[in-house]
Short mmCIF file of C-alpha atoms and ligand atoms in Angstrom, two decimals:
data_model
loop_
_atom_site.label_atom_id
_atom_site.label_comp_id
_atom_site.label_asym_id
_atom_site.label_seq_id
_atom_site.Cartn_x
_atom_site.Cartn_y
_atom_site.Cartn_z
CA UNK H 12 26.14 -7.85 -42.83
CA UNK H 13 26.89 -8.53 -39.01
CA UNK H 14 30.64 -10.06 -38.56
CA UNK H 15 31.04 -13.27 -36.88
CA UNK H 16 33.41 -11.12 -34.31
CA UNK H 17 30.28 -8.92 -33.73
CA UNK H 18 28.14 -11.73 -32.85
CA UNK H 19 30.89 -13.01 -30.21
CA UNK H 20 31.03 -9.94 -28.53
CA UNK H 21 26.96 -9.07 -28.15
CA UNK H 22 26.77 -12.62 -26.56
CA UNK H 23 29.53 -11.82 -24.33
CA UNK H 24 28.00 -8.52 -23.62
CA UNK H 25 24.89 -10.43 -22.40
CA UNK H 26 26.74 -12.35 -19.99
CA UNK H 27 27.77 -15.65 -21.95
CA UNK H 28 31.12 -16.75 -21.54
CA UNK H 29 32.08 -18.55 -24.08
CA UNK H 30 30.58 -18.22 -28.02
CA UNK H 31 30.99 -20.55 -30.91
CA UNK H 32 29.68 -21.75 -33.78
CA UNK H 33 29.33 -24.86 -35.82
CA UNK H 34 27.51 -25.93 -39.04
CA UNK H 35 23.51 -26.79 -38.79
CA UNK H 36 23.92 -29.71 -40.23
CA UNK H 37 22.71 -33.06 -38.91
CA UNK H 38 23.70 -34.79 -36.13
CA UNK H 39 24.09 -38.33 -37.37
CA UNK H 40 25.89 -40.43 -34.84
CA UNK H 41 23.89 -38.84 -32.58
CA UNK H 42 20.39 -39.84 -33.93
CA UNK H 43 22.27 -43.50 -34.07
CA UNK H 44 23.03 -43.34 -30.72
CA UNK H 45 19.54 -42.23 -29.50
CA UNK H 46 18.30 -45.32 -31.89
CA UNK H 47 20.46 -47.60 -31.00
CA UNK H 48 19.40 -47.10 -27.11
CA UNK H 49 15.30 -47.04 -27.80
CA UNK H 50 15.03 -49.00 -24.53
CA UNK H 51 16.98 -45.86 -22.71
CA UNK H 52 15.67 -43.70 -24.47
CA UNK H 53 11.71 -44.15 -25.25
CA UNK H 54 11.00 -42.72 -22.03
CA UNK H 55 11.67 -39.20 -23.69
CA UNK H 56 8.80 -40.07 -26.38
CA UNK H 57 6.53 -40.73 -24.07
CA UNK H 58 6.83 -37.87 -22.23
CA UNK H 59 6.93 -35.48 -25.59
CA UNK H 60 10.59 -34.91 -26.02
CA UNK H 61 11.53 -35.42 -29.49
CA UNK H 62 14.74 -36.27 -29.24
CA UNK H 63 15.80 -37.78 -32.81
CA UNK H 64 13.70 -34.93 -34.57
CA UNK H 65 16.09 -32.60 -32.91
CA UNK H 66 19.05 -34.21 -34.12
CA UNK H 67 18.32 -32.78 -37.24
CA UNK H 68 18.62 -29.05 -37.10
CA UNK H 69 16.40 -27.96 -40.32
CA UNK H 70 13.11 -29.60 -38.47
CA UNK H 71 13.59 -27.01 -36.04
CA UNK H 72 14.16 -23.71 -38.54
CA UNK H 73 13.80 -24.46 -42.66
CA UNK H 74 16.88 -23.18 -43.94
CA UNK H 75 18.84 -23.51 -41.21
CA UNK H 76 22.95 -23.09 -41.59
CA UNK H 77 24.48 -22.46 -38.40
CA UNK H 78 24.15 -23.17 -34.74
CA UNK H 79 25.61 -20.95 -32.60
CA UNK H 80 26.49 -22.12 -29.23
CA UNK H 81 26.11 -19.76 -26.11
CA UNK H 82 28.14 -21.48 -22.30
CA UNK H 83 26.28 -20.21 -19.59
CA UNK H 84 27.32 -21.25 -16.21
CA UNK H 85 25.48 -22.12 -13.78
CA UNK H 86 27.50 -22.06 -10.75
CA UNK H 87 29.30 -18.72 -10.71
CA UNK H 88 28.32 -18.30 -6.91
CA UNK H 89 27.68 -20.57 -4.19
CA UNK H 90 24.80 -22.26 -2.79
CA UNK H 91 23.63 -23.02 0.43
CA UNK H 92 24.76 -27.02 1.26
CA UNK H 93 21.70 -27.45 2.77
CA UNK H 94 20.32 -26.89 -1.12
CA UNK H 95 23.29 -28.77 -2.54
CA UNK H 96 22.81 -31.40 -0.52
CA UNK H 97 19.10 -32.94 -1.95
CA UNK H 98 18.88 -30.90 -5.12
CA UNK H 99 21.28 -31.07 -8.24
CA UNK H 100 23.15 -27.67 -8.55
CA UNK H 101 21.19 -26.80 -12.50
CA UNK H 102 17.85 -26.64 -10.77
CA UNK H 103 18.84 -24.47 -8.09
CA UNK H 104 19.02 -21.07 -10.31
CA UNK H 105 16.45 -22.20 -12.83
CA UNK H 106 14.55 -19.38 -14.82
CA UNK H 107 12.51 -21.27 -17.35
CA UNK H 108 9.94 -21.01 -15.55
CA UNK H 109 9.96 -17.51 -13.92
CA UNK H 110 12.07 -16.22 -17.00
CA UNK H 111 13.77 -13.45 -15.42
CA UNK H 112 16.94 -13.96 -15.68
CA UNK H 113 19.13 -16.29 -18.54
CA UNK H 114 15.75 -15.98 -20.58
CA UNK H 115 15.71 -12.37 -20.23
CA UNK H 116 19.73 -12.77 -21.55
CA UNK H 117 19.03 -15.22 -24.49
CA UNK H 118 15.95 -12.81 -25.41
CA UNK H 119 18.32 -9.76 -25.85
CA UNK H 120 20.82 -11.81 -27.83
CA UNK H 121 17.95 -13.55 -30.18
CA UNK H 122 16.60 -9.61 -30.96
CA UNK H 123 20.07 -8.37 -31.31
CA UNK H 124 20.08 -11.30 -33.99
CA UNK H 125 16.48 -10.30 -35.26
CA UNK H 126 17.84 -6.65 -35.66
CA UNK H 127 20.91 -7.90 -38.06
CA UNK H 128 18.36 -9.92 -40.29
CA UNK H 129 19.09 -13.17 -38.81
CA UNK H 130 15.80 -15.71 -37.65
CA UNK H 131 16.68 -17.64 -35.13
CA UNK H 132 15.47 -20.61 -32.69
CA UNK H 133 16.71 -21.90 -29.90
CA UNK H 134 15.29 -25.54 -29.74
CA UNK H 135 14.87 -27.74 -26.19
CA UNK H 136 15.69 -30.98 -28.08
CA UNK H 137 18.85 -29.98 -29.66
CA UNK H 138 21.90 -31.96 -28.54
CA UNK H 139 23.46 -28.92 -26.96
CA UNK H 140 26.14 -30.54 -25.44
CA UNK H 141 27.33 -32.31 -28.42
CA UNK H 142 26.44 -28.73 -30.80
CA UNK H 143 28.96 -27.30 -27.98
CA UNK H 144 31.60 -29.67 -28.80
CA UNK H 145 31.05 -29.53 -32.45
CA UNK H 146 32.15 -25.56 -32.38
CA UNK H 147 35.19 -26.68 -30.40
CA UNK H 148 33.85 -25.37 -27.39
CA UNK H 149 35.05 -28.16 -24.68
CA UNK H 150 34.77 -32.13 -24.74
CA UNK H 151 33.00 -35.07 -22.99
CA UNK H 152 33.90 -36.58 -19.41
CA UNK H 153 33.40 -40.58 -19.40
CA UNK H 154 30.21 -39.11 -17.39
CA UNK H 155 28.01 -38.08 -20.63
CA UNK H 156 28.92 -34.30 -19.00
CA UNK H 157 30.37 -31.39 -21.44
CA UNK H 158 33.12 -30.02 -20.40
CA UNK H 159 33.80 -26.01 -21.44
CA UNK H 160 37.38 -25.37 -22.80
CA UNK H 161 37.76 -22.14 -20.86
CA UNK H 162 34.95 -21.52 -18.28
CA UNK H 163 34.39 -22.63 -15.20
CA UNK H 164 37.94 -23.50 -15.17
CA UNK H 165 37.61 -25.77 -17.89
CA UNK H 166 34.96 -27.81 -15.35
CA UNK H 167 31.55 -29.20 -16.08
CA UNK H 168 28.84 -26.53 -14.34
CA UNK H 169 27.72 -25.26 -17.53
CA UNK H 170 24.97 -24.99 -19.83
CA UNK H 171 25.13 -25.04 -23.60
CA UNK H 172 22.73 -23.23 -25.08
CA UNK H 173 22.25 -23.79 -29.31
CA UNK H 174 20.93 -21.09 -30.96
CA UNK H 175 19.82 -22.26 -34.50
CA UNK H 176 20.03 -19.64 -36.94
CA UNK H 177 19.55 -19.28 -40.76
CA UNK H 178 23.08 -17.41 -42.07
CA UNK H 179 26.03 -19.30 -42.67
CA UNK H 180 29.40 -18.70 -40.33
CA UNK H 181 32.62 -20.02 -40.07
CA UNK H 182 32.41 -23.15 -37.82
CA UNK H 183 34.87 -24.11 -35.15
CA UNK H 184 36.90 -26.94 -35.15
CA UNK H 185 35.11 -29.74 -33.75
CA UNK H 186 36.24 -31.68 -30.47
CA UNK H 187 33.93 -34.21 -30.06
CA UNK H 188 35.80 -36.80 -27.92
CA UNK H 189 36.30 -38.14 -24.62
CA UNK H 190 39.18 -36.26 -22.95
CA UNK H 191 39.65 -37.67 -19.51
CA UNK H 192 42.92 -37.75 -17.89
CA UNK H 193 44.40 -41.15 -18.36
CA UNK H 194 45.27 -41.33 -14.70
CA UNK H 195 41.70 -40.67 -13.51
CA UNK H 196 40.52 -44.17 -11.97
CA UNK H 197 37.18 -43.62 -13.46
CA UNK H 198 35.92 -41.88 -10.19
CA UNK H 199 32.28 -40.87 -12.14
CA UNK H 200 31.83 -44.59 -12.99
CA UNK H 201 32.89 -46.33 -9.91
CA UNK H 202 30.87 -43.79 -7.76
CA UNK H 203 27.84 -43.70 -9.63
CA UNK H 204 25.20 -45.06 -7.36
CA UNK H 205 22.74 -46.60 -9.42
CA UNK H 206 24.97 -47.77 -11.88
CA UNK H 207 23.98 -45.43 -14.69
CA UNK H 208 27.33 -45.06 -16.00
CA UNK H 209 27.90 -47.43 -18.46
CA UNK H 210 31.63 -46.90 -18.81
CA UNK H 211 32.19 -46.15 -22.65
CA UNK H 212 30.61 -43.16 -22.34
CA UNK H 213 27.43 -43.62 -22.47
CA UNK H 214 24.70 -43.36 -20.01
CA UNK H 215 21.47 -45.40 -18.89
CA UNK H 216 19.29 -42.62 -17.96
CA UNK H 217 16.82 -44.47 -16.53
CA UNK H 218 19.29 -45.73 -14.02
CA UNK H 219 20.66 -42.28 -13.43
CA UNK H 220 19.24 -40.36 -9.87
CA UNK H 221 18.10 -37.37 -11.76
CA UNK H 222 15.78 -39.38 -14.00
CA UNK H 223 14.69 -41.20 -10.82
CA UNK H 224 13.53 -38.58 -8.25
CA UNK H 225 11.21 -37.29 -10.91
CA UNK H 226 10.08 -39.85 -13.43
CA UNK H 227 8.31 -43.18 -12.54
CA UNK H 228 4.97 -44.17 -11.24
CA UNK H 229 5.61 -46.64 -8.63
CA UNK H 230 6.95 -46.28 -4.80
CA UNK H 231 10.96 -46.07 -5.36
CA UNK H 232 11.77 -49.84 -5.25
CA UNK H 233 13.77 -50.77 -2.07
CA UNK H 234 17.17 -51.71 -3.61
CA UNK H 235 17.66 -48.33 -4.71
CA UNK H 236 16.75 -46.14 -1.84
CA UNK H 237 19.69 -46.05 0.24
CA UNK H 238 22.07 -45.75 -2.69
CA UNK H 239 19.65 -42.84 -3.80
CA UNK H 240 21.01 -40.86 -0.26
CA UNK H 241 20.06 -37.17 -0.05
CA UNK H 242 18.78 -35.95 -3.19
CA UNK H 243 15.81 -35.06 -3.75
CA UNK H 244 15.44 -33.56 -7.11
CA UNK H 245 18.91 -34.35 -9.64
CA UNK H 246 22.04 -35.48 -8.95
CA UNK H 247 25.81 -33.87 -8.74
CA UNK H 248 27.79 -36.80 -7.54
CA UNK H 249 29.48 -37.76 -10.44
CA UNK H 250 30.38 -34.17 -11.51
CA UNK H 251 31.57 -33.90 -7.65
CA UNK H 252 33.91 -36.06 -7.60
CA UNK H 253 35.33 -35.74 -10.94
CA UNK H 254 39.21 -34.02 -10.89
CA UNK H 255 38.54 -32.32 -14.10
CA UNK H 256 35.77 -30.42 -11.44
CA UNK H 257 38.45 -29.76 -8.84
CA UNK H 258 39.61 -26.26 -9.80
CA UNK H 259 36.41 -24.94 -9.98
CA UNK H 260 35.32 -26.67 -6.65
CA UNK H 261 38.37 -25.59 -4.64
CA UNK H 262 37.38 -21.63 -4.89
CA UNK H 263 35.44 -19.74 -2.33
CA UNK H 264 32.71 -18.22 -4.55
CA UNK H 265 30.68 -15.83 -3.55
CA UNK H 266 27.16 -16.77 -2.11
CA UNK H 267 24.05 -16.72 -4.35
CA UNK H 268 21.71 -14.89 -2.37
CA UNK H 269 18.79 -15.50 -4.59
CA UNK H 270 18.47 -18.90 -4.20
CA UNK H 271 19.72 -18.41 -0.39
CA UNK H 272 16.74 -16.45 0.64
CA UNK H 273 14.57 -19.53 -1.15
CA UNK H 274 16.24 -22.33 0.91
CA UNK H 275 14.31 -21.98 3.67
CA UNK H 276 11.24 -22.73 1.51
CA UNK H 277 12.85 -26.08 0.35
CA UNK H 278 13.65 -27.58 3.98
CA UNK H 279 12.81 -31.11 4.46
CA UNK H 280 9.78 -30.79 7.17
CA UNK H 281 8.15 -28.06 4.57
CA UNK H 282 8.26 -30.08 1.17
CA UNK H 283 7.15 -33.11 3.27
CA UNK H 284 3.92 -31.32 4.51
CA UNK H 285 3.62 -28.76 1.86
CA UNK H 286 0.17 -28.63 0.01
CA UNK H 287 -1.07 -28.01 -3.53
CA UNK H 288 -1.06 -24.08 -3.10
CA UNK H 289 2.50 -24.35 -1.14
CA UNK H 290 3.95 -26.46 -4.19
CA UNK H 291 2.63 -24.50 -6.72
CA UNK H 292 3.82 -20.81 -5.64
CA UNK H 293 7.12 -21.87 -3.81
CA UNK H 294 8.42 -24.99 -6.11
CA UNK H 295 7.25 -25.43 -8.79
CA UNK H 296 8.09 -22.29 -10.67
CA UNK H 297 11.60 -23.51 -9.48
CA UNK H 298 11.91 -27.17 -9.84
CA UNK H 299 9.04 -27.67 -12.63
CA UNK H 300 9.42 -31.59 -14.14
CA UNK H 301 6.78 -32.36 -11.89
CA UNK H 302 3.41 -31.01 -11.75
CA UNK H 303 0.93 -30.65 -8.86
CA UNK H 304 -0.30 -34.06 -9.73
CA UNK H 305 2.99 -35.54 -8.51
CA UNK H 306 3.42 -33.96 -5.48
CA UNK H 307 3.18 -37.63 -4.19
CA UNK H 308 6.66 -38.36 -5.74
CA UNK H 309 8.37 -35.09 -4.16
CA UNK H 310 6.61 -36.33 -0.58
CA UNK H 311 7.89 -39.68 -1.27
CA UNK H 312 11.47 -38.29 -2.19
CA UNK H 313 11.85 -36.22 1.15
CA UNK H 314 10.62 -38.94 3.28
CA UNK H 315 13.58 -41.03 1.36
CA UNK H 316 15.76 -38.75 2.36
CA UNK H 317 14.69 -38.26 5.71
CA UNK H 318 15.35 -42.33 6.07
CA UNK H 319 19.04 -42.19 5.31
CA UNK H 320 19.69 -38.58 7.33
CA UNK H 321 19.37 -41.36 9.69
CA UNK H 322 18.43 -38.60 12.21
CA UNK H 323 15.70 -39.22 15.18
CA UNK H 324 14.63 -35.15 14.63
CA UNK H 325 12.46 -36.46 11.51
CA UNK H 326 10.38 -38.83 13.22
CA UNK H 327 8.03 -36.62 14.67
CA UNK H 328 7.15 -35.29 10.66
CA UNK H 329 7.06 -38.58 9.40
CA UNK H 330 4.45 -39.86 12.24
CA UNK H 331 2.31 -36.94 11.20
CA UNK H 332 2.85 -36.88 7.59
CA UNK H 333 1.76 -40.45 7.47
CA UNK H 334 -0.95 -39.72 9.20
CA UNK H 335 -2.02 -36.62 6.85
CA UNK H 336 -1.57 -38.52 3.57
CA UNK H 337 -3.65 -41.08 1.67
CA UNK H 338 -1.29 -42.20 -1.08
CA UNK H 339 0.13 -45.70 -0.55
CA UNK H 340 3.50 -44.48 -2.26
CA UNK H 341 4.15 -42.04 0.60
CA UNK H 342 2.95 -43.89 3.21
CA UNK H 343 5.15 -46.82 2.32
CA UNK H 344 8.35 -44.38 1.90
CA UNK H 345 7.05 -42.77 5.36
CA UNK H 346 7.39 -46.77 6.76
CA UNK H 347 10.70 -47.42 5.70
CA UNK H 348 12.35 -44.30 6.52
CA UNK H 349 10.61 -44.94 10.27
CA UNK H 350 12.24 -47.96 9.80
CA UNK H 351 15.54 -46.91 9.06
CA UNK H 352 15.73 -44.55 11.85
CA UNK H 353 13.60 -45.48 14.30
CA UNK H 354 14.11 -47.14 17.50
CA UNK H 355 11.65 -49.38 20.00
CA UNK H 356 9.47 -46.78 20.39
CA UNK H 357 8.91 -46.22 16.53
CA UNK H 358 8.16 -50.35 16.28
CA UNK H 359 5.73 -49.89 18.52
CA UNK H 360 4.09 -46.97 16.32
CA UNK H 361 4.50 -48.69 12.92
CA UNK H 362 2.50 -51.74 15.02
CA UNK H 363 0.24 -49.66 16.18
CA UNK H 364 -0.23 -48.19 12.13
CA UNK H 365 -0.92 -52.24 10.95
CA UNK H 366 -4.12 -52.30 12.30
CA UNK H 367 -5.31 -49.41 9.51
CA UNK H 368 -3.46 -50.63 6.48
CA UNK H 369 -3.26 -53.19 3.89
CA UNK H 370 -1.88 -54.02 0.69
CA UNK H 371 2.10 -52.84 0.15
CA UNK H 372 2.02 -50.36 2.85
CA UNK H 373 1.33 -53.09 5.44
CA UNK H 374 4.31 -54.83 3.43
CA UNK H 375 6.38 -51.84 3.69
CA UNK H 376 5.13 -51.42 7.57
CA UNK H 377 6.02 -54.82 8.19
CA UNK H 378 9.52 -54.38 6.78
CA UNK H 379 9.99 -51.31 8.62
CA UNK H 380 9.25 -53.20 11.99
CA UNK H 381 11.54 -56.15 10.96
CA UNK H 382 14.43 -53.66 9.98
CA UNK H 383 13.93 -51.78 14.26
CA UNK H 384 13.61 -55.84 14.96
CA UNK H 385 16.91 -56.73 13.32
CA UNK H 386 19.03 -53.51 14.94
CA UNK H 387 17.86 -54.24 18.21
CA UNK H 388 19.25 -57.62 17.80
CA UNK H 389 22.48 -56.53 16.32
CA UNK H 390 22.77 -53.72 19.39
CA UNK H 391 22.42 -56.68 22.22
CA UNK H 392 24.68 -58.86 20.07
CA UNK H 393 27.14 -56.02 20.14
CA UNK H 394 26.60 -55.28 24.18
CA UNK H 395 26.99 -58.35 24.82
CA UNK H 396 30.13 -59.02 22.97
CA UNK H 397 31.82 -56.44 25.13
S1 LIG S 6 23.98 -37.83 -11.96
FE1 LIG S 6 24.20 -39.26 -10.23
S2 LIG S 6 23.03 -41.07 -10.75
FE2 LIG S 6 23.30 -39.86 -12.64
S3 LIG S 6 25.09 -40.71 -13.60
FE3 LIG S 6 25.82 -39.05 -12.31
S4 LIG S 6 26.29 -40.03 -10.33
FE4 LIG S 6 25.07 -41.46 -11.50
S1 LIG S 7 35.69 -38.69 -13.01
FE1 LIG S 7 37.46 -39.23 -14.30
S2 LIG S 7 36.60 -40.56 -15.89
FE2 LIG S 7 34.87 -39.47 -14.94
S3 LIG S 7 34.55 -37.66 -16.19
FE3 LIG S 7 35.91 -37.06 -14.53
S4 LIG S 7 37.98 -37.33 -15.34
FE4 LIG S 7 36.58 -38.45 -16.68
#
């Protein structure tokens, strides 16, 4: 029989680092939680994540007895800012797609298990964070996040991965708490900008940026777009400017040149003209919640972007992107960010674009032309206050 210590090391041979374990049973307060918040939650349903069937760890493998828990991390090196900047750091190294690198990893470890006797299944609607904290791996920030005990200098940028398996271990001693420093003025909560933080730990993921710039239907509604800002795809802010991050984030790492020598693929002025064959070879084997049927929403999300980069170099793209797309949503988002950047000239475009359109993108045109109105005002106001 293969030793617990054994197990510990092969994972840390295949480039985990950090290895626990804790019992498969069920995770009650967790399936309370998830129905306690239906309304935050049914949005997983719908979109075919069983989330309160994984709670329960024998659904996933009959005769189930332990979970181990692998911590990858996912921000050993550094990335480009220019990727930083619109997409959350998780997606930017992201093999479940491509599977040639942490799948290759987890893999190894699952026929290293196979090879002791030991079945195995490593389930996608598993609590993994909470399964981490239950083997005593790390503990919660008052920002839903997991926090790893010993890697990434005890900092956020990781990824639990639960490996259910059917032999019984010795399980850790569970942390699952809050562990903030008391002096910490809540710095996740207050800068949260969509209010998704709830601030007793718990999170409205609907609310949250990540959910956001890939879930919905409708044109991003206009209350939320500035305080969206530059991503794109995810969020980081609230992992940014969390202290418990700080170690990690004051280090010069070392660059990641894989996902370096894709940035140029994910510049603004590409993903806003990109087409179906573009999206599909360079993106989406990268970024993958959204299909090629929703290339509207990543069009919509640059042109967001481009709105509050508040910089006069976009215009020219968003003139001819609105020009090359059909779909009210972008066409709208195209408006507005003319709007927000745009001076006389652009008015006298987005005038010239009424003629041709109706419904909410005339709205959204007309608002755009208001918005150039209004600074114009605000500018001679100013001049002529000095
Ligand atoms: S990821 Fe962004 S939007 Fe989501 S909770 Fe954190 S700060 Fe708020
Ligand atoms: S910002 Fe402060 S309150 Fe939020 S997770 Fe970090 S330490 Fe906790």
């Amino acid at each position: 029989m293969i030793t617990q210590a054994q197990i510990i090391e092969q994972g840390q041979k295949f480039g985990f680092e950090d290895v626990g374990f804790t019992s498969a049973a069920p995770f009650h307060d967790h399936k309370k939680l998830l129905l306690e918040m239906t309304d935050e939650y049914g949005w997983a349903d719908e979109v075919g994540l069983d989330l309160k069937n994984g709670a329960d760890p024998a659904s996933i493998l009959p005769g189930a007895k332990t979970i181990i828990v692998l911590i990858e991390p996912y921000f050993n090196k550094s990335y480009p800012s220019s990727m930083e900047a619109h997409f959350g750091r998780c997606y930017l190294d992201d093999d479940r797609v491509t599977k040639d690198g942490l799948a290759k990893r987890i893999k190894a470890f699952r026929q290293f298990l196979r090879d002791a006797g030991i079945d195995s299944r490593v389930p996608f609607n598993l609590p993994h964070r909470v399964g981490a904290a239950r083997a005593g791996l790390g503990t919660f920030g008052k920002n839903c996040l997991f926090y790893s005990n010993k890697v990434v200098r005890c900092g956020s940028w990781t990824l639990p991965i639960a490996v259910v398996i059917d032999k019984e271990f010795t399980p850790g001693i569970a942390s699952v708490k809050t562990d903030c420093p008391s002096w910490c003025k809540n710095a996740c909560i207050t800068s949260c900008p969509t209010g998704a933080l709830k601030g007793n730990s718990k999170i409205d993921p609907r609310k949250c940026i990540s959910y956001l710039t890939y879930f919905g239907d409708e044109i991003t509604p206009l209350e939320i777009r500035e305080p969206m800002g530059m991503y794109i795809y995810g969020c980081d802010r609230c992992q940014d400017v969390c202290p418990r991050n700080q170690p990690w984030l004051a280090q010069q790492l070392e660059p990641n040149e894989r996902v370096a020598a894709k940035a140029n693929n994910f510049e603004l002025p590409r993903l806003l003209h990109m087409d179906k064959a573009y999206f599909e070879s360079k993106i989406w084997p990268h970024m993958f919640y959204m299909g090629s049927d929703t290339i509207w929403k990543w069009k919509m999300n640059v042109a967001r972007v481009m709105g509050n980069c508040r910089d006069k170099k976009y215009l020219p793209d968003l003139e001819k992107a609105f020009n090359e797309n059909r779909d009210d949503r972008i066409k709208g988002m195209i408006a507005w960010a003319m709007g927000q950047i745009g001076n006389q000239d652009t008015g006298q475009i987005l005038k010239s674009y009424s003629a041709n359109n109706s419904g909410k993108v005339l709205k959204e045109i007309s608002m755009a032309i208001q918005t150039i109105e209004n600074k114009n005002k605000n500018k001679k106001n100013h001049n002529g206050a000095l």
